[in-house]
Amino acid sequence: MTSFWHPFANMAQVALEAVSIERGEGVYVYDTGGKRYLDGTASLWYMNVGYGRTEIGAAMAAQSAQLAAYHTFGDFTNPVAEELCSRLAATAPIPGSSVFLASGGSDAVDTAAKLSRRYFAQIGQPERTVFIMREWAYHGMHAYGTSLAGLSPNLEGHGPMVTDVVKVPHDDVDALADTIDRVGAERVAAFWCEPVVGAGGVRPVEEAMLKQSRSLVADAGALFVADEVITGFGRCGDWFASTRFSLEPDLVTFAKGVTSGYAPLGGVIASPRVAEPFWSGEGAVWRHGYTYSGHPVCCAAALANLDILEAEGLLARALELEAEVMESLAALTDHPMVDHIRGGVGVMAAVQLNSTVLASDPYANVAAATAARQAGVITRAIAGGGLQVSPPLTITRDQLDELTAGLRAGLDAI
Ligand SMILES: Cc1ncc(COP(=O)(O)O)c(C=O)c1O
C-alpha cells in the first residue's frame, strides 16, 4: 500500500493501481515493468527538450558541488540567479524588464497577483483590487490561482477564497469591455490571460482578439498578466506567446519549460512600468518571496536548458511542428468519435470528442486516454472532453504519426 497522496487523484482508486514511471529517453518514458510510452503530453506540458539530457544533470551536479543553495532575501544574490535573470530579461516581451524567481507556476501566479495589487497600492491607487479572468482558465493551485479558476470544480469546497475576482468568456472581447465598464475601470487591477488556454482544453483565440483585449486593459489603466507557464520557452514557437504576438504584457508568469522540468523553477517577468515604483527613487520593500527564490541548482538547470533550446533551434522547430502536429492529427478527423482538432499555435493541440459520445459518457476522454496508454501513447483527458497533445519539441514527424496512431488505437478500444 502506498503512502504517496497523488495530486488531482482519487486515492481510493489510485492507491490500488498506479503507473510508476522510472526512466525517460527523448520523447519516450518507461514504466517499472519496462513498458515504453511515447509521451504525447511532455509530462505536464513541460518536457520541452526531451528526456535524458545528461548535460542538464551535469550542470546541476557541478552547481551543487560548488554551492547547492543559498537564499536571496534582502541583499543576498548568487551568480547563477543573476545570469538566469539577465538571460530571461533579454527574452522578455518588454525591454528593461526584471525577473522575480519562485519555485513553480503556482508560486508565479500568486506572486503576480500580489504584485498587481501591491503595485497599485504603491502608486496610490489601492482601490484597484479586481482581477478579471477567463472561463476555462487554469492558473495553478495556490490560493490566488485557485481563486482565478476558470474551471469551477477546482475552486469548489475550499470555503471563501480571494475576493474581487470576475470571470469573462475566454473569446469575447465585448464581454471584457462590458465587464470593465460594469466593475469600473478605476477598480481593475489586472486581466489574466493564458495566450492559449492550456489545461482548460487548448483553446487558441485569434491573434486580433488577444491584441484587442490587451488594448482594452491598457485603456483601463490596469495590468495585463500573460500566464505563460505553459506557452513559454518554445511551446508556442517563440520564447513566449507574448513575444510572438507582440502583446507587451505588464507581467508574464513562467515555469515548466524554463527548466523543461529538470528542476522546479518559475517566476514573474515584470515590465519597467511595474518595477519602477519599487526600483527607483527611494524604492520600497515588497514583503514577498520564497525560500527557494533564485535557488542556484534550479537556476543552473534553467541555464543548461536554455542553452539546449538555443543550440538546437527548438523555437524555430516548434514553429515547424505547429503545422506538422495539425497535419498528423488530421488523420483522426474521420474517426466517428472525434468532432474536431483544436490547436494550430505551437506544439499544443486537443482532439475534441463529439457531443454524442460525451452525452453517453462524459468521461469518454478519460477512458480513451487510458486505452491510448495501453497502446503505448500518453495523452490526458482535458476539460471539455478533449485529449491533450503537447509532446516534447524534439519530436520527429514519424513520432508524431506514432502518437496519432496511439490516439486512434485508444479511441478504437473504447
Ligand atoms: C497556465 C498555468 N498557470 C499556472 C500553472 C501552475 O503551475 P504549477 O503546477 O507549476 O504550480 C499551470 C500548471 O499547469 C498552468 O498551466
Coordinates of C-alpha atoms and ligand atoms in Angstrom, one line a residue:
M1 CA 0.0 0.0 0.0
T2 CA 1.3 3.4 -0.9
S3 CA 1.8 6.4 1.4
F4 CA 2.1 8.8 -1.5
W5 CA -1.0 11.0 -1.8
H6 CA -1.1 12.0 -5.5
P7 CA -2.1 15.4 -6.8
F8 CA -5.5 15.5 -8.6
A9 CA -6.2 11.9 -7.8
N10 CA -8.9 9.7 -6.2
M11 CA -6.6 7.8 -3.8
A12 CA -9.3 5.2 -3.1
Q13 CA -8.7 4.1 -6.7
V14 CA -5.1 5.2 -7.4
A15 CA -3.8 3.5 -4.2
L16 CA -4.8 0.2 -5.8
E17 CA -3.2 0.7 -9.2
A18 CA -0.8 3.4 -10.4
V19 CA 1.7 3.7 -13.3
S20 CA 5.2 4.1 -12.0
I21 CA 7.5 5.9 -14.5
E22 CA 11.2 5.2 -13.8
R23 CA 13.1 6.3 -16.9
G24 CA 13.0 8.6 -19.9
E25 CA 14.8 9.0 -23.2
G26 CA 14.0 11.5 -25.9
V27 CA 10.2 11.6 -26.3
Y28 CA 9.7 8.2 -24.5
V29 CA 9.2 7.2 -20.9
Y30 CA 9.3 3.7 -19.4
D31 CA 7.5 2.3 -16.5
T32 CA 8.9 0.0 -13.9
G33 CA 7.6 -3.0 -15.9
G34 CA 9.8 -1.9 -18.8
K35 CA 6.8 -0.8 -21.0
R36 CA 7.6 2.1 -23.3
Y37 CA 5.3 5.1 -23.8
L38 CA 5.5 7.9 -26.3
D39 CA 4.9 11.0 -24.1
G40 CA 2.3 12.9 -26.0
T41 CA 2.0 15.5 -23.3
A42 CA 5.6 16.3 -22.4
S43 CA 4.6 15.2 -18.9
L44 CA 2.6 18.2 -17.7
W45 CA 3.4 20.4 -20.7
Y46 CA 7.0 21.0 -19.6
M47 CA 9.4 18.5 -21.0
N48 CA 10.3 20.8 -23.9
V49 CA 13.9 19.5 -24.6
G50 CA 13.0 15.8 -24.1
Y51 CA 14.2 13.2 -21.5
G52 CA 17.7 12.1 -20.8
R53 CA 19.6 15.3 -21.2
T54 CA 22.6 14.5 -19.1
E55 CA 24.1 17.9 -19.7
I56 CA 21.4 19.5 -17.6
G57 CA 22.1 17.0 -14.8
A58 CA 25.8 17.7 -15.1
A59 CA 25.2 21.4 -14.8
M60 CA 23.1 20.8 -11.7
A61 CA 25.7 18.5 -10.2
A62 CA 28.5 21.0 -10.8
Q63 CA 26.5 23.8 -9.2
S64 CA 25.5 21.6 -6.3
A65 CA 29.2 20.8 -5.6
Q66 CA 30.1 24.5 -5.7
L67 CA 27.1 25.9 -3.9
A68 CA 23.9 23.8 -3.5
A69 CA 21.8 26.6 -2.1
Y70 CA 21.8 30.0 -0.5
H71 CA 18.9 32.3 0.0
T72 CA 18.4 35.6 -1.9
F73 CA 16.4 37.6 0.6
G74 CA 17.5 41.2 1.1
D75 CA 20.9 41.9 -0.4
F76 CA 22.0 38.3 -1.0
T77 CA 22.3 37.0 -4.5
N78 CA 24.3 34.4 -6.4
P79 CA 26.0 34.4 -9.8
V80 CA 23.6 31.8 -11.4
A81 CA 20.5 33.6 -10.4
E82 CA 22.0 36.8 -11.8
E83 CA 22.9 35.1 -15.1
L84 CA 19.5 33.5 -15.4
C85 CA 17.6 36.7 -14.7
S86 CA 19.6 38.7 -17.2
R87 CA 19.1 36.0 -19.8
L88 CA 15.3 35.9 -19.2
A89 CA 15.2 39.7 -19.3
A90 CA 16.8 39.5 -22.7
T91 CA 14.0 37.3 -24.0
A92 CA 11.2 39.3 -22.2
P93 CA 8.4 40.9 -24.3
I94 CA 9.3 44.3 -22.9
P95 CA 13.0 45.5 -22.9
G96 CA 14.3 46.5 -19.4
S97 CA 12.1 44.0 -17.6
S98 CA 13.1 42.5 -14.2
V99 CA 12.6 38.9 -13.1
F100 CA 11.2 37.6 -9.7
L101 CA 12.1 34.0 -9.1
A102 CA 10.0 31.3 -7.5
S103 CA 9.7 27.5 -7.4
G104 CA 6.9 26.8 -9.9
G105 CA 3.8 28.1 -11.8
S106 CA 1.5 28.5 -8.8
D107 CA 4.2 30.5 -7.0
A108 CA 4.5 32.6 -10.1
V109 CA 0.7 33.2 -10.3
D110 CA 0.4 34.2 -6.6
T111 CA 3.5 36.4 -7.0
A112 CA 2.0 38.2 -10.0
A113 CA -1.4 38.5 -8.3
K114 CA 0.0 40.0 -5.1
L115 CA 2.4 42.2 -7.1
S116 CA -0.5 43.6 -9.2
R117 CA -2.4 44.8 -6.1
R118 CA 0.8 45.9 -4.3
Y119 CA 1.9 47.9 -7.4
F120 CA -1.4 49.9 -7.4
A121 CA -1.2 50.4 -3.6
Q122 CA 2.4 51.7 -4.1
I123 CA 1.4 54.2 -6.7
G124 CA -1.6 55.5 -4.7
Q125 CA -4.4 53.6 -6.3
P126 CA -5.3 51.0 -3.6
E127 CA -8.9 50.7 -4.8
R128 CA -7.6 48.7 -7.8
T129 CA -8.1 45.2 -6.5
V130 CA -10.3 43.5 -9.0
F131 CA -9.0 40.6 -11.1
I132 CA -10.7 39.7 -14.4
M133 CA -10.1 36.2 -15.6
R134 CA -11.4 34.0 -18.4
E135 CA -13.6 30.9 -18.5
W136 CA -11.6 27.7 -18.9
A137 CA -8.5 29.4 -17.3
Y138 CA -6.1 27.4 -15.1
H139 CA -3.8 29.5 -13.1
G140 CA -2.4 27.0 -10.6
M141 CA -3.4 25.8 -7.2
H142 CA -2.1 28.2 -4.6
A143 CA -4.8 30.4 -3.1
Y144 CA -4.8 33.2 -5.7
G145 CA -4.5 30.8 -8.6
T146 CA -7.3 28.7 -7.2
S147 CA -9.5 31.8 -6.9
L148 CA -8.8 32.7 -10.5
A149 CA -10.3 29.3 -11.5
G150 CA -12.0 29.2 -14.9
L151 CA -12.7 25.5 -14.1
S152 CA -15.1 25.8 -11.2
P153 CA -14.6 22.2 -9.8
N154 CA -11.1 23.3 -8.9
L155 CA -12.5 26.1 -6.7
E156 CA -15.4 24.4 -5.0
G157 CA -15.2 23.0 -1.5
H158 CA -12.4 25.2 -0.1
G159 CA -14.5 27.8 1.6
P160 CA -14.0 31.5 1.0
M161 CA -11.1 32.3 -1.3
V162 CA -9.6 35.5 -2.7
T163 CA -12.4 38.0 -3.4
D164 CA -12.8 40.6 -6.2
V165 CA -12.5 38.1 -9.0
V166 CA -14.7 38.4 -12.0
K167 CA -15.0 35.9 -14.9
V168 CA -15.4 36.6 -18.6
P169 CA -15.8 34.3 -21.6
H170 CA -12.4 33.4 -23.0
D171 CA -13.2 34.5 -26.5
D172 CA -15.4 37.6 -26.2
V173 CA -13.7 41.0 -26.3
D174 CA -17.1 42.8 -26.0
A175 CA -17.8 40.9 -22.8
L176 CA -14.4 42.1 -21.5
A177 CA -15.2 45.7 -22.4
D178 CA -18.6 45.4 -20.7
T179 CA -17.1 43.9 -17.6
I180 CA -14.5 46.6 -17.3
D181 CA -17.3 49.2 -17.6
R182 CA -19.5 47.4 -15.0
V183 CA -16.7 47.0 -12.5
G184 CA -15.4 50.5 -13.1
A185 CA -12.1 50.8 -14.9
E186 CA -10.6 52.5 -11.9
R187 CA -11.1 49.4 -9.8
V188 CA -9.5 46.8 -12.1
A189 CA -6.0 45.7 -11.0
A190 CA -5.3 43.0 -13.7
F191 CA -6.7 41.0 -16.5
W192 CA -5.4 37.4 -16.5
C193 CA -4.8 35.7 -19.9
E194 CA -3.3 32.4 -20.9
P195 CA -2.4 33.4 -24.5
V196 CA -3.5 29.9 -25.4
V197 CA -5.7 28.3 -22.7
G198 CA -3.9 25.1 -21.9
A199 CA -5.3 22.8 -19.2
G200 CA -8.8 24.2 -19.8
G201 CA -8.8 22.4 -23.2
V202 CA -6.2 24.0 -25.6
R203 CA -8.3 27.0 -26.8
P204 CA -6.4 29.3 -29.0
V205 CA -8.2 32.6 -30.0
E206 CA -7.5 34.9 -32.9
E207 CA -4.3 37.0 -32.5
A208 CA -6.5 40.1 -33.1
M209 CA -8.7 39.2 -30.2
L210 CA -5.6 38.9 -27.9
K211 CA -4.5 42.3 -29.1
Q212 CA -7.9 43.9 -28.6
S213 CA -8.0 42.6 -25.1
R214 CA -4.6 43.9 -24.5
S215 CA -5.6 47.4 -25.6
L216 CA -8.8 47.4 -23.6
V217 CA -6.8 46.6 -20.5
A218 CA -4.3 49.3 -21.3
D219 CA -7.1 51.8 -21.8
A220 CA -8.5 50.8 -18.4
G221 CA -5.1 51.6 -16.8
A222 CA -5.0 48.0 -15.5
L223 CA -2.2 45.4 -15.8
F224 CA -2.2 42.7 -18.5
V225 CA -0.9 39.5 -17.0
A226 CA 0.1 36.9 -19.5
D227 CA 0.2 33.5 -17.8
E228 CA 2.8 31.8 -19.9
V229 CA 3.5 28.9 -17.6
I230 CA 2.7 26.5 -20.5
T231 CA 3.1 28.7 -23.5
G232 CA 6.7 29.9 -22.8
F233 CA 10.1 28.6 -23.8
G234 CA 9.2 27.3 -27.2
R235 CA 5.9 25.7 -26.7
C236 CA 4.3 28.5 -28.9
G237 CA 7.1 28.7 -31.3
D238 CA 8.9 31.6 -29.7
W239 CA 10.3 32.5 -26.2
F240 CA 6.8 33.5 -25.2
A241 CA 3.4 33.7 -27.0
S242 CA 3.6 37.3 -25.9
T243 CA 6.7 37.9 -27.9
R244 CA 5.3 36.0 -30.9
F245 CA 2.1 38.1 -30.8
S246 CA 3.6 41.4 -29.6
L247 CA 1.3 41.5 -26.6
E248 CA 3.7 43.6 -24.4
P249 CA 2.2 42.3 -21.1
D250 CA 2.9 44.2 -17.9
L251 CA 3.6 40.9 -16.1
V252 CA 4.5 37.4 -17.5
T253 CA 4.3 34.3 -15.3
F254 CA 6.6 31.4 -16.3
A255 CA 7.6 28.0 -15.1
K256 CA 7.7 24.5 -16.7
G257 CA 9.6 24.9 -19.9
V258 CA 12.2 27.2 -18.3
T259 CA 13.9 24.1 -17.0
S260 CA 12.0 21.6 -19.1
G261 CA 11.1 20.2 -15.6
Y262 CA 14.6 19.1 -14.8
A263 CA 14.3 21.3 -11.7
P264 CA 11.3 23.1 -10.1
L265 CA 11.5 26.8 -11.0
G266 CA 9.1 29.5 -12.0
G267 CA 8.8 33.3 -11.8
V268 CA 7.4 36.6 -13.0
I269 CA 8.8 38.9 -15.6
A270 CA 7.9 42.4 -14.5
S271 CA 7.8 45.2 -17.1
P272 CA 9.6 48.5 -16.2
R273 CA 6.2 50.1 -15.5
V274 CA 5.5 47.7 -12.7
A275 CA 9.1 47.5 -11.4
E276 CA 9.7 51.3 -11.4
P277 CA 8.0 52.3 -8.1
F278 CA 9.9 49.6 -6.3
W279 CA 13.3 50.0 -8.0
S280 CA 13.7 53.8 -8.4
G281 CA 13.8 56.9 -6.2
E282 CA 13.6 55.8 -2.5
G283 CA 12.2 52.5 -3.7
A284 CA 10.1 50.3 -1.4
V285 CA 10.4 46.8 0.1
W286 CA 8.0 44.3 -1.3
R287 CA 7.5 41.9 1.6
H288 CA 7.2 38.8 -0.6
G289 CA 9.5 36.0 -1.6
Y290 CA 10.2 32.3 -1.2
T291 CA 13.0 30.3 0.5
Y292 CA 14.0 28.9 -2.9
S293 CA 13.7 32.1 -5.0
G294 CA 16.9 32.1 -7.0
H295 CA 17.9 28.5 -6.0
P296 CA 21.3 28.0 -7.6
V297 CA 20.9 24.4 -8.6
C298 CA 17.5 25.2 -10.2
C299 CA 18.9 28.2 -12.0
A300 CA 21.8 26.1 -13.3
A301 CA 19.2 23.6 -14.7
A302 CA 17.4 26.5 -16.4
L303 CA 20.6 27.9 -18.0
A304 CA 21.6 24.5 -19.3
N305 CA 18.0 24.0 -20.7
L306 CA 18.1 27.5 -22.4
D307 CA 21.4 26.5 -23.9
I308 CA 19.8 23.4 -25.5
L309 CA 16.7 25.4 -26.7
E310 CA 19.0 27.8 -28.4
A311 CA 21.7 25.4 -29.7
E312 CA 19.2 23.1 -31.3
G313 CA 16.9 25.8 -32.6
L314 CA 13.9 24.4 -30.8
L315 CA 11.9 27.6 -31.0
A316 CA 12.1 27.5 -34.8
R317 CA 11.5 23.8 -34.8
A318 CA 8.3 24.3 -32.7
L319 CA 7.0 26.7 -35.4
E320 CA 7.5 24.0 -38.0
L321 CA 5.8 21.5 -35.7
E322 CA 2.8 23.7 -35.5
A323 CA 1.7 22.6 -38.9
E324 CA 3.1 19.1 -38.6
V325 CA 1.1 18.4 -35.4
M326 CA -2.1 19.5 -37.1
E327 CA -1.3 17.6 -40.3
S328 CA -0.7 14.4 -38.4
L329 CA -3.8 14.7 -36.1
A330 CA -5.9 15.5 -39.2
A331 CA -5.9 11.7 -39.8
L332 CA -8.3 11.5 -36.8
T333 CA -10.9 13.8 -38.1
D334 CA -12.7 10.9 -39.8
H335 CA -12.9 8.9 -36.6
P336 CA -16.6 8.6 -35.6
M337 CA -15.9 9.7 -32.0
V338 CA -13.9 12.9 -33.0
D339 CA -15.6 16.2 -33.5
H340 CA -12.6 18.3 -34.4
I341 CA -8.9 19.0 -33.7
R342 CA -8.1 22.3 -31.9
G343 CA -4.7 23.9 -32.0
G344 CA -2.5 25.5 -34.6
V345 CA -0.5 27.6 -32.3
G346 CA 2.8 26.0 -31.4
V347 CA 3.0 22.5 -30.1
M348 CA -0.3 22.4 -28.3
A349 CA -3.5 20.7 -29.6
A350 CA -6.6 18.9 -28.4
V351 CA -8.5 16.1 -30.1
Q352 CA -12.1 17.0 -29.2
L353 CA -14.6 14.1 -28.8
N354 CA -18.1 14.8 -30.3
S355 CA -21.2 15.6 -28.3
T356 CA -22.9 12.3 -28.9
V357 CA -20.1 10.4 -27.4
L358 CA -19.8 12.8 -24.5
A359 CA -23.5 12.7 -23.9
S360 CA -23.4 9.0 -23.5
D361 CA -20.3 9.1 -21.4
P362 CA -19.0 12.4 -20.1
Y363 CA -15.7 10.7 -19.2
A364 CA -15.1 9.1 -22.6
N365 CA -11.9 11.1 -23.0
V366 CA -10.6 9.6 -19.7
A367 CA -11.3 6.1 -21.0
A368 CA -9.7 6.9 -24.3
A369 CA -6.6 8.3 -22.6
T370 CA -6.3 5.1 -20.5
A371 CA -6.7 3.0 -23.6
A372 CA -4.2 5.0 -25.6
R373 CA -1.7 4.5 -22.7
Q374 CA -2.3 0.8 -23.0
A375 CA -1.4 1.2 -26.7
G376 CA 1.8 2.9 -25.7
V377 CA 0.9 6.6 -26.1
I378 CA 0.4 9.0 -23.2
T379 CA -2.3 11.7 -23.6
R380 CA -4.5 13.3 -21.0
A381 CA -8.2 14.0 -20.7
I382 CA -8.6 17.8 -20.6
A383 CA -11.5 20.0 -19.8
G384 CA -14.5 19.9 -22.1
G385 CA -14.0 16.4 -23.5
G386 CA -10.6 16.6 -25.3
L387 CA -7.4 14.7 -25.4
Q388 CA -4.2 16.7 -24.8
V389 CA -1.4 16.7 -27.4
S390 CA 1.7 18.6 -26.4
P391 CA 4.8 16.4 -27.0
P392 CA 8.4 17.4 -26.4
L393 CA 9.6 19.9 -29.0
T394 CA 12.2 17.4 -30.2
I395 CA 9.5 15.0 -31.6
T396 CA 10.0 13.9 -35.2
R397 CA 7.4 13.7 -37.9
D398 CA 7.4 9.9 -37.7
Q399 CA 7.0 10.0 -33.9
L400 CA 4.0 12.4 -34.4
D401 CA 2.4 9.8 -36.6
E402 CA 3.1 7.2 -33.9
L403 CA 1.4 9.5 -31.4
T404 CA -1.6 9.9 -33.7
A405 CA -1.8 6.1 -34.3
G406 CA -1.8 5.6 -30.5
L407 CA -4.7 8.0 -30.1
R408 CA -6.6 6.2 -32.7
A409 CA -6.0 2.9 -31.0
G410 CA -7.2 4.4 -27.7
L411 CA -10.4 5.7 -29.4
D412 CA -11.0 2.4 -31.2
A413 CA -10.6 0.5 -28.0
I414 CA -13.5 2.2 -26.3
Ligands
LIG1 C1 -1.3 28.4 -17.2 C2 -0.8 27.8 -15.9 N1 -0.5 28.6 -14.8 C3 -0.1 28.1 -13.7 C4 0.1 26.8 -13.5 C5 0.6 26.2 -12.2 O1 1.9 25.7 -12.3 P1 2.5 24.7 -11.2 O2 1.7 23.4 -11.4 O3 3.9 24.6 -11.6 O4 2.3 25.3 -9.9 C6 -0.2 25.9 -14.6 C7 0.0 24.4 -14.5 O5 -0.3 23.7 -15.3 C8 -0.6 26.4 -15.8 O6 -0.9 25.7 -16.8

